[in-house]
mmCIF file of C-alpha atoms in Angstrom:
data_model
loop_
_atom_site.group_PDB
_atom_site.id
_atom_site.type_symbol
_atom_site.label_atom_id
_atom_site.label_comp_id
_atom_site.label_asym_id
_atom_site.label_seq_id
_atom_site.Cartn_x
_atom_site.Cartn_y
_atom_site.Cartn_z
ATOM 1 C CA MET S 1 -3.719 -40.001 20.256
ATOM 2 C CA SER S 2 -0.025 -39.648 20.994
ATOM 3 C CA SER S 3 0.884 -41.091 17.576
ATOM 4 C CA SER S 4 -1.172 -38.456 15.740
ATOM 5 C CA ARG S 5 0.377 -35.556 17.657
ATOM 6 C CA PRO S 6 3.831 -35.791 15.952
ATOM 7 C CA LEU S 7 2.089 -35.944 12.551
ATOM 8 C CA LEU S 8 0.011 -32.888 13.416
ATOM 9 C CA LEU S 9 3.096 -30.965 14.549
ATOM 10 C CA ALA S 10 5.009 -32.016 11.429
ATOM 11 C CA GLY S 11 2.084 -30.863 9.263
ATOM 12 C CA LEU S 12 1.948 -27.490 11.018
ATOM 13 C CA ALA S 13 5.705 -27.038 10.659
ATOM 14 C CA GLY S 14 5.500 -27.865 6.955
ATOM 15 C CA ALA S 15 2.622 -25.444 6.421
ATOM 16 C CA THR S 16 4.509 -22.710 8.282
ATOM 17 C CA CYS S 17 7.590 -23.248 6.079
ATOM 18 C CA LEU S 18 5.453 -23.188 2.915
ATOM 19 C CA ILE S 19 3.757 -19.929 3.933
ATOM 20 C CA GLY S 20 7.131 -18.389 4.844
ATOM 21 C CA ALA S 21 8.664 -19.436 1.519
ATOM 22 C CA THR S 22 5.682 -18.059 -0.404
ATOM 23 C CA LEU S 23 5.927 -14.702 1.383
ATOM 24 C CA ALA S 24 9.682 -14.542 0.803
ATOM 25 C CA LEU S 25 9.223 -15.051 -2.954
ATOM 26 C CA ALA S 26 6.349 -12.562 -3.320
ATOM 27 C CA PRO S 27 7.449 -9.169 -4.648
ATOM 28 C CA ALA S 28 7.632 -6.655 -1.829
ATOM 29 C CA PRO S 29 5.481 -3.554 -2.127
ATOM 30 C CA ALA S 30 7.261 -0.218 -2.079
ATOM 31 C CA LYS S 31 8.550 1.267 1.166
ATOM 32 C CA ALA S 32 7.124 4.683 1.941
ATOM 33 C CA GLU S 33 8.901 7.714 3.344
ATOM 34 C CA GLU S 34 6.935 10.168 5.452
ATOM 35 C CA VAL S 35 6.700 13.627 3.900
ATOM 36 C CA GLY S 36 4.794 15.238 6.763
ATOM 37 C CA CYS S 37 1.673 15.303 8.954
ATOM 38 C CA VAL S 38 -0.826 17.885 10.180
ATOM 39 C CA SER S 39 -2.935 17.576 13.329
ATOM 40 C CA THR S 40 -6.695 17.574 12.855
ATOM 41 C CA THR S 41 -7.973 16.908 16.382
ATOM 42 C CA PHE S 42 -6.336 17.630 19.733
ATOM 43 C CA LYS S 43 -6.128 14.657 22.093
ATOM 44 C CA LEU S 44 -5.436 15.232 25.785
ATOM 45 C CA ILE S 45 -3.898 11.764 26.178
ATOM 46 C CA GLY S 46 -1.776 10.345 23.385
ATOM 47 C CA PRO S 47 -0.981 11.761 19.959
ATOM 48 C CA ASN S 48 -3.423 13.987 18.085
ATOM 49 C CA ASN S 49 -5.458 12.685 15.146
ATOM 50 C CA LYS S 50 -3.513 13.510 11.971
ATOM 51 C CA ILE S 51 -3.466 13.484 8.227
ATOM 52 C CA CYS S 52 -0.105 12.159 7.021
ATOM 53 C CA ILE S 53 1.510 12.147 3.586
ATOM 54 C CA ASP S 54 3.960 9.479 2.448
ATOM 55 C CA SER S 55 5.859 9.169 -0.814
ATOM 56 C CA PHE S 56 6.974 5.992 -2.531
ATOM 57 C CA ARG S 57 8.466 4.947 -5.848
ATOM 58 C CA ASP S 58 6.854 2.217 -7.932
ATOM 59 C CA PRO S 59 9.069 -0.858 -7.393
ATOM 60 C CA LYS S 60 8.759 -2.019 -11.040
ATOM 61 C CA VAL S 61 8.546 1.327 -12.873
ATOM 62 C CA ASP S 62 11.426 3.801 -12.764
ATOM 63 C CA GLY S 63 10.483 7.472 -13.097
ATOM 64 C CA VAL S 64 7.194 7.413 -11.140
ATOM 65 C CA VAL S 65 6.629 8.739 -7.605
ATOM 66 C CA CYS S 66 3.318 8.536 -5.746
ATOM 67 C CA HIS S 67 2.143 10.497 -2.717
ATOM 68 C CA VAL S 68 -0.571 9.040 -0.487
ATOM 69 C CA SER S 69 -2.392 10.972 2.227
ATOM 70 C CA ARG S 70 -4.404 9.196 4.891
ATOM 71 C CA ALA S 71 -5.873 9.745 8.332
ATOM 72 C CA LYS S 72 -4.078 8.454 11.433
ATOM 73 C CA THR S 73 -6.096 8.001 14.604
ATOM 74 C CA GLY S 74 -4.474 9.372 17.726
ATOM 75 C CA GLY S 75 -5.412 9.141 21.379
ATOM 76 C CA LEU S 76 -4.519 6.307 23.692
ATOM 77 C CA LYS S 77 -5.561 3.605 21.200
ATOM 78 C CA GLY S 78 -3.473 5.249 18.484
ATOM 79 C CA ALA S 79 -0.462 5.474 20.784
ATOM 80 C CA VAL S 80 -0.464 1.740 21.513
ATOM 81 C CA GLY S 81 -1.389 0.634 17.983
ATOM 82 C CA LEU S 82 -4.953 -0.536 18.686
ATOM 83 C CA ALA S 83 -6.829 2.193 16.787
ATOM 84 C CA GLU S 84 -8.524 1.441 13.491
ATOM 85 C CA ASP S 85 -7.871 4.245 11.032
ATOM 86 C CA THR S 86 -10.600 5.385 8.661
ATOM 87 C CA SER S 87 -10.659 4.272 5.033
ATOM 88 C CA ASP S 88 -10.124 7.823 3.754
ATOM 89 C CA ALA S 89 -7.105 8.188 1.474
ATOM 90 C CA SER S 90 -5.980 10.214 -1.505
ATOM 91 C CA ILE S 91 -3.242 9.566 -4.072
ATOM 92 C CA ALA S 92 -1.270 11.586 -6.614
ATOM 93 C CA CYS S 93 1.342 9.973 -8.867
ATOM 94 C CA ARG S 94 3.642 11.824 -11.264
ATOM 95 C CA GLN S 95 6.355 11.167 -13.779
ATOM 96 C CA VAL S 96 9.617 12.480 -12.293
ATOM 97 C CA GLY S 97 12.074 11.126 -14.865
ATOM 98 C CA PRO S 98 12.264 8.821 -17.859
ATOM 99 C CA ILE S 99 9.761 5.989 -17.350
ATOM 100 C CA THR S 100 11.237 2.521 -17.635
ATOM 101 C CA ILE S 101 9.088 -0.536 -16.998
ATOM 102 C CA ARG S 102 11.654 -2.997 -15.622
ATOM 103 C CA GLU S 103 9.561 -6.177 -15.855
ATOM 104 C CA LYS S 104 6.154 -7.369 -17.041
ATOM 105 C CA LEU S 105 3.414 -5.675 -15.038
ATOM 106 C CA LYS S 106 0.512 -7.626 -13.564
ATOM 107 C CA GLU S 107 -2.876 -5.903 -13.669
ATOM 108 C CA GLY S 108 -3.979 -4.851 -10.184
ATOM 109 C CA GLU S 109 -0.574 -5.593 -8.665
ATOM 110 C CA ASP S 110 0.141 -4.229 -5.169
ATOM 111 C CA VAL S 111 2.703 -1.430 -5.221
ATOM 112 C CA PHE S 112 2.088 -0.147 -1.688
ATOM 113 C CA ARG S 113 0.397 -1.637 1.375
ATOM 114 C CA GLU S 114 -0.050 -0.360 4.927
ATOM 115 C CA SER S 115 -1.886 -1.777 7.929
ATOM 116 C CA ARG S 116 -4.803 0.415 9.072
ATOM 117 C CA SER S 117 -5.737 -1.551 12.188
ATOM 118 C CA TRP S 118 -3.952 -3.959 14.453
ATOM 119 C CA LEU S 119 -5.446 -6.960 12.696
ATOM 120 C CA PHE S 120 -7.477 -6.995 9.497
ATOM 121 C CA LYS S 121 -7.636 -3.652 7.666
ATOM 122 C CA ARG S 122 -5.139 -2.517 5.009
ATOM 123 C CA LEU S 123 -4.659 0.522 2.807
ATOM 124 C CA GLN S 124 -3.459 -0.571 -0.618
ATOM 125 C CA VAL S 125 -2.261 0.987 -3.826
ATOM 126 C CA VAL S 126 -2.496 -1.174 -6.925
ATOM 127 C CA ARG S 127 -1.290 -0.430 -10.453
ATOM 128 C CA PHE S 128 -2.909 -1.023 -13.830
ATOM 129 C CA HIS S 129 -1.294 -0.481 -17.233
ATOM 130 C CA ASP S 130 -3.752 1.054 -19.686
ATOM 131 C CA GLU S 131 -1.723 0.038 -22.746
ATOM 132 C CA PRO S 132 -4.078 1.435 -25.437
ATOM 133 C CA ASN S 133 -3.693 4.890 -23.845
ATOM 134 C CA ASN S 134 -0.039 4.440 -22.812
ATOM 135 C CA THR S 135 -0.930 5.310 -19.211
ATOM 136 C CA LEU S 136 -0.258 3.882 -15.758
ATOM 137 C CA VAL S 137 -3.248 3.998 -13.395
ATOM 138 C CA TYR S 138 -2.787 3.848 -9.610
ATOM 139 C CA LEU S 139 -5.794 3.025 -7.397
ATOM 140 C CA THR S 140 -5.850 3.391 -3.604
ATOM 141 C CA TYR S 141 -8.487 1.719 -1.426
ATOM 142 C CA SER S 142 -8.976 -0.011 1.925
ATOM 143 C CA ASP S 143 -9.890 -3.627 2.402
ATOM 144 C CA GLU S 144 -10.875 -5.640 5.418
ATOM 145 C CA LEU S 145 -11.144 -9.351 6.072
ATOM 146 C CA VAL S 146 -14.956 -9.221 6.136
ATOM 147 C CA ASP S 147 -16.096 -5.917 4.617
ATOM 148 C CA GLY S 148 -13.998 -3.483 2.578
ATOM 149 C CA SER S 149 -14.749 0.144 1.870
ATOM 150 C CA PRO S 150 -15.940 1.628 -1.421
ATOM 151 C CA LYS S 151 -13.863 4.765 -0.708
ATOM 152 C CA ASN S 152 -11.136 4.987 -3.340
ATOM 153 C CA ALA S 153 -9.031 7.395 -5.356
ATOM 154 C CA ILE S 154 -7.059 7.085 -8.588
ATOM 155 C CA SER S 155 -4.143 8.850 -10.192
ATOM 156 C CA THR S 156 -2.955 8.434 -13.768
ATOM 157 C CA VAL S 157 0.518 8.854 -15.216
ATOM 158 C CA PRO S 158 0.738 9.157 -19.001
ATOM 159 C CA ILE S 159 3.997 7.595 -20.197
ATOM 160 C CA MET S 160 5.664 10.519 -21.924
ATOM 161 C CA PRO S 161 9.152 11.055 -23.354
ATOM 162 C CA TRP S 162 11.452 12.762 -20.869
ATOM 163 C CA PRO S 163 13.685 15.575 -22.152
ATOM 164 C CA GLU S 164 17.394 14.835 -21.990
ATOM 165 C CA LYS S 165 19.714 17.399 -20.413
#
C-alpha cells in the first residue's frame, strides 16, 4: 500500500497541473463593471435583495458593449456568500463604435460568466455570429451542475458601418 501512495500523489499532482494549464490557456470571459443597483426587498439583517446592472465589453469584438441585469439575494446568506441567486437575468447589447472582430469567433462562446451560488450555479452570456444576417447574437442564461433553468434573454447587434468624425 505504501508503494502505491507516491504514485497516487504523483497522479493527482499531474492532474492538478494539467487542469491549471488548461484554465490558464482558456480565453477569459469579459470582466464586468457595476453600473448600479436598486433594492427590491428590505432585510433587517444583512444587505437588501437587489437588482444590479453590470456592463462589459465583448473580449473579441471591439465596438460592442453589453449590459446585464440580475437579482442578488441579500440577507445573512447573501452577506456571507451562501445565498443562491435566482436565474432571472436580462441583457441588452449595443454597437458603441466601429465593430472589429479581432479573431475567429466560436459559436456559443462564453463572453461573460458569473457565479450565482457558492458552488454550482452560473450566469452566462454566450455569443453567436449570425453571418447570413451580419448580426451578433448574445444569449444570457443560468446553468447548474444538475439542472439548469430555461429562463433566458437575447440581444442582437447588427454589424453596421460607423460614421467617421
